[in-house]
């Protein structure tokens, strides 16, 4: 059994982080967007290292990167208020791109993810992207956004090929999924929310299974099932929800940029499959094969039922 202890500080910090993102996304004023991002940053910094057990290096790096992005955004917002449109848009875009960790200011993401905790890494790859990506889709022209999408798909696919670290591999994988989310966001916010929910669930299950493998034996059925299901969903293999999420973006998108996203996903299958066989499949070889089969049957049934519910909601 694994015991979970949640301190009041973590709960408060998590609440501040959630409120900050909601405020930033829902605000109609530039000041509200900036304030929400700052609240989100301060809440997340506590979650990165609440007890001081982890190395302070990723926390310091993340603070420097996000603070630089906040300064650029603030200067850009002030310039926009003073009617300096061109310089304001340039500074605001640069700050948003840096905070969201997308091309061309993406290189900080793998290095910080590599040394962070599983919880911090998972949140950094999912929830922390919401507000910057939404704002970026609003201020960036369509052609520039397409360049970002194509670049993220290519960098994520190629960069993750020879990675040995699970966290670094997940960081490059997030680049590919970010390209899908940005493409979905340009056409429909509903599709973006659906893809983001599936991606967040996939990362959460995958990282949860990996964290259990650090605490238990490699033969644990629970850790194997969680990480295996999360990985298959990240791969986008049918009948898992990750495949359906990509199909929804494909059906809604009318842009040729979708070809780059598909190619990025196909190339990234290589390191997904390598990791799946090296880590998950080996841990499934144990004596309780009946119990393992039951777990995986339940996993597949849950994905099929979830996919059916999503399809019904869009009909």
Tab-separated table of C-alpha atoms in Angstrom:
chain	number	residue	atom	x	y	z
A	1	UNK	CA	0.000	0.000	0.000
A	2	UNK	CA	1.130	3.545	-0.769
A	3	UNK	CA	0.057	6.222	1.675
A	4	UNK	CA	-0.693	9.717	0.419
A	5	UNK	CA	-0.192	12.663	2.752
A	6	UNK	CA	-1.472	16.016	1.505
A	7	UNK	CA	-0.370	18.995	3.574
A	8	UNK	CA	-2.505	22.160	3.940
A	9	UNK	CA	0.234	24.122	2.174
A	10	UNK	CA	-0.077	21.895	-0.892
A	11	UNK	CA	-3.846	22.283	-0.934
A	12	UNK	CA	-3.654	26.068	-0.658
A	13	UNK	CA	-0.970	26.241	-3.336
A	14	UNK	CA	-3.009	23.992	-5.620
A	15	UNK	CA	-6.042	26.218	-5.099
A	16	UNK	CA	-4.043	29.356	-5.909
A	17	UNK	CA	-2.662	27.687	-9.028
A	18	UNK	CA	-6.131	26.666	-10.242
A	19	UNK	CA	-7.645	30.074	-9.506
A	20	UNK	CA	-4.797	31.803	-11.334
A	21	UNK	CA	-5.344	29.787	-14.509
A	22	UNK	CA	-9.128	30.278	-14.424
A	23	UNK	CA	-8.688	34.024	-13.875
A	24	UNK	CA	-6.220	34.293	-16.735
A	25	UNK	CA	-8.384	32.355	-19.205
A	26	UNK	CA	-11.654	34.076	-18.294
A	27	UNK	CA	-10.325	37.640	-17.986
A	28	UNK	CA	-11.195	40.179	-20.673
A	29	UNK	CA	-8.490	42.610	-19.581
A	30	UNK	CA	-4.747	42.269	-20.152
A	31	UNK	CA	-4.047	43.016	-16.495
A	32	UNK	CA	-6.302	40.145	-15.473
A	33	UNK	CA	-4.443	37.779	-17.813
A	34	UNK	CA	-1.090	38.785	-16.327
A	35	UNK	CA	-2.345	38.634	-12.730
A	36	UNK	CA	-3.781	35.161	-13.266
A	37	UNK	CA	-0.492	33.885	-14.678
A	38	UNK	CA	1.374	35.291	-11.680
A	39	UNK	CA	-0.967	33.636	-9.187
A	40	UNK	CA	-0.560	30.388	-11.080
A	41	UNK	CA	3.242	30.729	-10.941
A	42	UNK	CA	3.398	31.373	-7.206
A	43	UNK	CA	1.106	28.467	-6.413
A	44	UNK	CA	3.035	26.090	-8.625
A	45	UNK	CA	6.441	27.050	-7.186
A	46	UNK	CA	5.345	25.738	-3.790
A	47	UNK	CA	4.091	22.481	-5.323
A	48	UNK	CA	7.428	21.956	-7.090
A	49	UNK	CA	9.290	21.580	-3.799
A	50	UNK	CA	6.911	21.850	-0.810
A	51	UNK	CA	9.020	19.913	1.700
A	52	UNK	CA	12.505	20.758	0.447
A	53	UNK	CA	13.210	17.099	-0.394
A	54	UNK	CA	13.930	17.740	-4.061
A	55	UNK	CA	16.755	19.617	-5.704
A	56	UNK	CA	16.063	23.382	-5.808
A	57	UNK	CA	17.668	23.647	-9.262
A	58	UNK	CA	14.515	23.005	-11.377
A	59	UNK	CA	12.481	25.301	-9.126
A	60	UNK	CA	14.981	28.142	-9.557
A	61	UNK	CA	15.195	27.581	-13.318
A	62	UNK	CA	11.431	27.550	-13.654
A	63	UNK	CA	11.125	30.740	-11.608
A	64	UNK	CA	13.727	32.547	-13.741
A	65	UNK	CA	12.108	31.466	-17.017
A	66	UNK	CA	8.583	32.320	-15.924
A	67	UNK	CA	9.628	35.621	-14.361
A	68	UNK	CA	11.382	36.638	-17.577
A	69	UNK	CA	8.264	35.749	-19.537
A	70	UNK	CA	6.092	37.728	-17.105
A	71	UNK	CA	8.297	40.809	-17.458
A	72	UNK	CA	8.143	40.617	-21.249
A	73	UNK	CA	4.367	40.226	-21.145
A	74	UNK	CA	3.952	43.115	-18.722
A	75	UNK	CA	6.111	45.415	-20.860
A	76	UNK	CA	4.132	44.340	-23.918
A	77	UNK	CA	0.787	45.008	-22.202
A	78	UNK	CA	1.922	48.464	-21.113
A	79	UNK	CA	3.065	49.198	-24.657
A	80	UNK	CA	-0.328	48.121	-26.003
A	81	UNK	CA	-2.078	50.408	-23.532
A	82	UNK	CA	0.140	53.257	-24.711
A	83	UNK	CA	-0.908	52.530	-28.331
A	84	UNK	CA	2.496	51.102	-29.315
A	85	UNK	CA	0.853	48.176	-31.084
A	86	UNK	CA	3.788	46.595	-32.935
A	87	UNK	CA	6.279	46.623	-30.065
A	88	UNK	CA	3.547	45.613	-27.638
A	89	UNK	CA	2.531	42.592	-29.679
A	90	UNK	CA	6.145	41.517	-30.151
A	91	UNK	CA	6.920	41.688	-26.428
A	92	UNK	CA	3.640	40.054	-25.417
A	93	UNK	CA	4.124	37.230	-27.916
A	94	UNK	CA	7.729	36.641	-26.843
A	95	UNK	CA	6.729	36.477	-23.185
A	96	UNK	CA	3.805	34.131	-23.872
A	97	UNK	CA	5.924	31.829	-26.050
A	98	UNK	CA	8.576	31.658	-23.318
A	99	UNK	CA	6.056	30.906	-20.569
A	100	UNK	CA	4.273	28.241	-22.601
A	101	UNK	CA	7.531	26.528	-23.642
A	102	UNK	CA	6.798	26.347	-27.366
A	103	UNK	CA	9.043	26.907	-30.387
A	104	UNK	CA	11.408	28.741	-30.553
A	105	UNK	CA	11.733	29.218	-26.761
A	106	UNK	CA	11.162	25.594	-25.785
A	107	UNK	CA	14.628	24.340	-24.786
A	108	UNK	CA	14.109	24.953	-21.059
A	109	UNK	CA	11.281	22.406	-20.750
A	110	UNK	CA	13.223	19.085	-20.911
A	111	UNK	CA	15.978	20.251	-18.550
A	112	UNK	CA	13.494	21.321	-15.869
A	113	UNK	CA	11.218	18.306	-16.304
A	114	UNK	CA	14.191	15.938	-15.955
A	115	UNK	CA	14.960	16.935	-12.351
A	116	UNK	CA	11.439	17.666	-11.081
A	117	UNK	CA	9.117	15.437	-9.092
A	118	UNK	CA	6.484	13.341	-10.831
A	119	UNK	CA	3.677	15.617	-9.639
A	120	UNK	CA	5.443	18.813	-10.695
A	121	UNK	CA	6.413	17.308	-14.048
A	122	UNK	CA	2.858	16.172	-14.730
A	123	UNK	CA	1.374	19.560	-13.877
A	124	UNK	CA	4.032	21.357	-15.909
A	125	UNK	CA	3.182	19.320	-18.989
A	126	UNK	CA	-0.591	19.729	-18.596
A	127	UNK	CA	-2.269	22.378	-16.461
A	128	UNK	CA	0.541	24.922	-16.678
A	129	UNK	CA	0.127	25.053	-20.452
A	130	UNK	CA	-3.554	25.993	-20.499
A	131	UNK	CA	-3.490	29.757	-19.946
A	132	UNK	CA	-0.369	30.515	-22.064
A	133	UNK	CA	-1.610	28.408	-24.991
A	134	UNK	CA	-5.073	29.994	-24.940
A	135	UNK	CA	-3.620	33.496	-24.880
A	136	UNK	CA	-1.029	32.610	-27.526
A	137	UNK	CA	-3.741	31.421	-29.911
A	138	UNK	CA	-5.441	34.809	-29.524
A	139	UNK	CA	-2.495	37.106	-30.221
A	140	UNK	CA	-0.469	35.066	-32.735
A	141	UNK	CA	-1.396	35.333	-36.447
A	142	UNK	CA	-2.572	32.140	-38.129
A	143	UNK	CA	0.498	31.700	-40.331
A	144	UNK	CA	2.870	32.193	-37.402
A	145	UNK	CA	0.834	29.755	-35.344
A	146	UNK	CA	1.110	27.178	-38.119
A	147	UNK	CA	4.897	27.558	-38.064
A	148	UNK	CA	4.864	26.919	-34.316
A	149	UNK	CA	2.637	23.846	-34.742
A	150	UNK	CA	4.805	22.290	-37.465
A	151	UNK	CA	8.015	23.031	-35.538
A	152	UNK	CA	6.685	21.584	-32.289
A	153	UNK	CA	5.563	18.389	-34.028
A	154	UNK	CA	8.980	17.921	-35.644
A	155	UNK	CA	11.049	18.805	-32.578
A	156	UNK	CA	8.995	16.577	-30.293
A	157	UNK	CA	9.140	13.597	-32.636
A	158	UNK	CA	12.866	13.770	-33.432
A	159	UNK	CA	14.033	14.962	-30.010
A	160	UNK	CA	12.523	12.048	-28.128
A	161	UNK	CA	14.011	9.282	-30.269
A	162	UNK	CA	17.225	8.651	-28.313
A	163	UNK	CA	16.125	9.633	-24.823
A	164	UNK	CA	16.705	7.299	-21.877
A	165	UNK	CA	14.974	9.413	-19.249
A	166	UNK	CA	11.226	8.884	-18.862
A	167	UNK	CA	10.673	12.519	-17.907
A	168	UNK	CA	12.691	13.881	-20.845
A	169	UNK	CA	10.868	11.546	-23.211
A	170	UNK	CA	7.583	12.837	-21.806
A	171	UNK	CA	8.743	16.430	-22.326
A	172	UNK	CA	9.417	15.834	-26.028
A	173	UNK	CA	6.175	13.889	-26.265
A	174	UNK	CA	4.370	16.929	-24.876
A	175	UNK	CA	5.719	18.999	-27.783
A	176	UNK	CA	3.925	16.724	-30.236
A	177	UNK	CA	0.712	16.821	-28.213
A	178	UNK	CA	1.010	20.606	-27.880
A	179	UNK	CA	0.953	20.853	-31.675
A	180	UNK	CA	-2.326	18.894	-31.697
A	181	UNK	CA	-3.801	21.046	-28.942
A	182	UNK	CA	-2.832	24.292	-30.660
A	183	UNK	CA	-4.306	23.068	-33.927
A	184	UNK	CA	-7.525	22.085	-32.191
A	185	UNK	CA	-7.607	25.426	-30.380
A	186	UNK	CA	-7.472	27.346	-33.664
A	187	UNK	CA	-10.682	25.667	-34.834
A	188	UNK	CA	-12.730	24.843	-31.755
A	189	UNK	CA	-12.296	25.437	-28.039
A	190	UNK	CA	-14.450	22.366	-27.353
A	191	UNK	CA	-12.035	20.145	-29.280
A	192	UNK	CA	-9.122	21.700	-27.371
A	193	UNK	CA	-10.792	20.991	-24.025
A	194	UNK	CA	-11.526	17.411	-25.067
A	195	UNK	CA	-7.992	16.753	-26.280
A	196	UNK	CA	-6.493	18.433	-23.215
A	197	UNK	CA	-8.643	16.325	-20.875
A	198	UNK	CA	-7.591	13.094	-22.572
A	199	UNK	CA	-3.934	14.144	-22.642
A	200	UNK	CA	-3.986	15.160	-18.977
A	201	UNK	CA	-5.556	11.824	-18.023
A	202	UNK	CA	-2.905	9.996	-20.044
A	203	UNK	CA	-0.003	11.862	-18.453
A	204	UNK	CA	-1.521	11.481	-15.002
A	205	UNK	CA	-1.891	7.709	-15.336
A	206	UNK	CA	1.541	7.300	-16.881
A	207	UNK	CA	3.336	9.356	-14.233
A	208	UNK	CA	1.307	7.750	-11.441
A	209	UNK	CA	2.402	4.311	-12.609
A	210	UNK	CA	6.018	5.444	-12.889
A	211	UNK	CA	5.952	6.883	-9.368
A	212	UNK	CA	4.603	3.592	-8.030
A	213	UNK	CA	7.416	1.728	-9.789
A	214	UNK	CA	9.872	3.804	-7.785
A	215	UNK	CA	8.234	2.715	-4.545
A	216	UNK	CA	7.188	-0.858	-5.312
A	217	UNK	CA	8.581	-3.801	-7.158
A	218	UNK	CA	8.630	-3.710	-10.946
A	219	UNK	CA	6.126	-6.549	-10.984
A	220	UNK	CA	3.295	-4.544	-9.452
A	221	UNK	CA	0.112	-5.018	-11.487
A	222	UNK	CA	-1.254	-1.618	-10.458
A	223	UNK	CA	1.820	0.337	-11.554
A	224	UNK	CA	2.071	-1.658	-14.774
A	225	UNK	CA	-1.589	-1.175	-15.643
A	226	UNK	CA	-1.541	2.564	-14.879
A	227	UNK	CA	1.654	3.327	-16.783
A	228	UNK	CA	0.707	0.989	-19.628
A	229	UNK	CA	-2.739	2.500	-20.077
A	230	UNK	CA	-1.356	6.040	-19.917
A	231	UNK	CA	1.339	5.200	-22.442
A	232	UNK	CA	-1.102	3.596	-24.883
A	233	UNK	CA	-3.355	6.633	-24.627
A	234	UNK	CA	-0.390	8.914	-25.297
A	235	UNK	CA	0.487	6.793	-28.325
A	236	UNK	CA	-2.993	7.333	-29.733
A	237	UNK	CA	-3.593	3.645	-30.332
A	238	UNK	CA	-7.185	2.492	-30.935
A	239	UNK	CA	-9.434	1.809	-29.086
A	240	UNK	CA	-7.913	4.114	-26.471
A	241	UNK	CA	-9.110	7.673	-25.904
A	242	UNK	CA	-5.920	9.206	-27.284
A	243	UNK	CA	-6.815	7.899	-30.731
A	244	UNK	CA	-10.306	9.375	-30.563
A	245	UNK	CA	-8.928	12.757	-29.454
A	246	UNK	CA	-6.656	12.878	-32.508
A	247	UNK	CA	-9.539	11.845	-34.765
A	248	UNK	CA	-11.659	14.722	-33.444
A	249	UNK	CA	-8.894	17.251	-34.176
A	250	UNK	CA	-8.402	15.704	-37.625
A	251	UNK	CA	-12.117	15.963	-38.460
A	252	UNK	CA	-12.432	19.547	-37.224
A	253	UNK	CA	-9.241	20.849	-38.827
A	254	UNK	CA	-9.248	22.012	-42.399
A	255	UNK	CA	-5.594	22.967	-42.475
A	256	UNK	CA	-2.779	21.043	-44.218
A	257	UNK	CA	-0.774	21.541	-41.016
A	258	UNK	CA	-2.514	18.411	-39.716
A	259	UNK	CA	-0.087	16.393	-41.872
A	260	UNK	CA	2.833	17.589	-39.726
A	261	UNK	CA	0.986	16.613	-36.555
A	262	UNK	CA	0.267	13.150	-37.925
A	263	UNK	CA	3.896	12.669	-39.012
A	264	UNK	CA	5.094	13.774	-35.596
A	265	UNK	CA	2.805	11.266	-33.896
A	266	UNK	CA	3.898	8.460	-36.221
A	267	UNK	CA	7.604	9.129	-35.591
A	268	UNK	CA	7.053	9.399	-31.838
A	269	UNK	CA	5.551	5.898	-31.863
A	270	UNK	CA	9.112	4.614	-32.041
A	271	UNK	CA	10.158	5.782	-28.577
A	272	UNK	CA	6.712	5.040	-27.146
A	273	UNK	CA	6.950	1.418	-28.285
A	274	UNK	CA	10.560	1.091	-27.084
A	275	UNK	CA	9.595	2.267	-23.633
A	276	UNK	CA	6.438	0.154	-23.577
A	277	UNK	CA	8.340	-3.064	-24.234
A	278	UNK	CA	11.353	-2.259	-22.075
A	279	UNK	CA	9.482	-1.125	-18.975
A	280	UNK	CA	5.838	-2.117	-19.021
A	281	UNK	CA	5.775	-5.465	-20.816
A	282	UNK	CA	8.656	-6.851	-18.774
A	283	UNK	CA	6.878	-5.993	-15.528
A	284	UNK	CA	3.753	-7.805	-16.709
A	285	UNK	CA	5.556	-11.150	-16.819
A	286	UNK	CA	4.644	-12.495	-13.407
A	287	UNK	CA	2.750	-15.344	-11.851
A	288	UNK	CA	-0.662	-13.732	-11.530
A	289	UNK	CA	-1.444	-13.647	-15.250
A	290	UNK	CA	-5.185	-13.952	-14.634
A	291	UNK	CA	-5.190	-10.829	-12.478
A	292	UNK	CA	-3.134	-8.942	-15.068
A	293	UNK	CA	-5.544	-9.930	-17.855
A	294	UNK	CA	-8.477	-8.788	-15.743
A	295	UNK	CA	-6.868	-5.392	-15.144
A	296	UNK	CA	-6.130	-4.865	-18.832
A	297	UNK	CA	-9.620	-5.982	-19.842
A	298	UNK	CA	-11.059	-3.400	-17.486
A	299	UNK	CA	-8.677	-0.767	-18.899
A	300	UNK	CA	-9.765	-1.409	-22.505
A	301	UNK	CA	-13.461	-1.473	-21.586
A	302	UNK	CA	-13.138	1.875	-19.779
A	303	UNK	CA	-11.493	3.456	-22.822
A	304	UNK	CA	-14.140	2.093	-25.196
A	305	UNK	CA	-16.954	3.354	-22.964
A	306	UNK	CA	-15.274	6.747	-22.602
A	307	UNK	CA	-14.815	6.995	-26.358
A	308	UNK	CA	-18.468	6.151	-26.923
A	309	UNK	CA	-19.537	8.866	-24.488
A	310	UNK	CA	-17.389	11.467	-26.254
A	311	UNK	CA	-18.775	10.467	-29.648
A	312	UNK	CA	-22.359	10.687	-28.350
A	313	UNK	CA	-21.687	14.157	-26.916
A	314	UNK	CA	-20.541	15.416	-30.332
A	315	UNK	CA	-23.484	13.964	-32.267
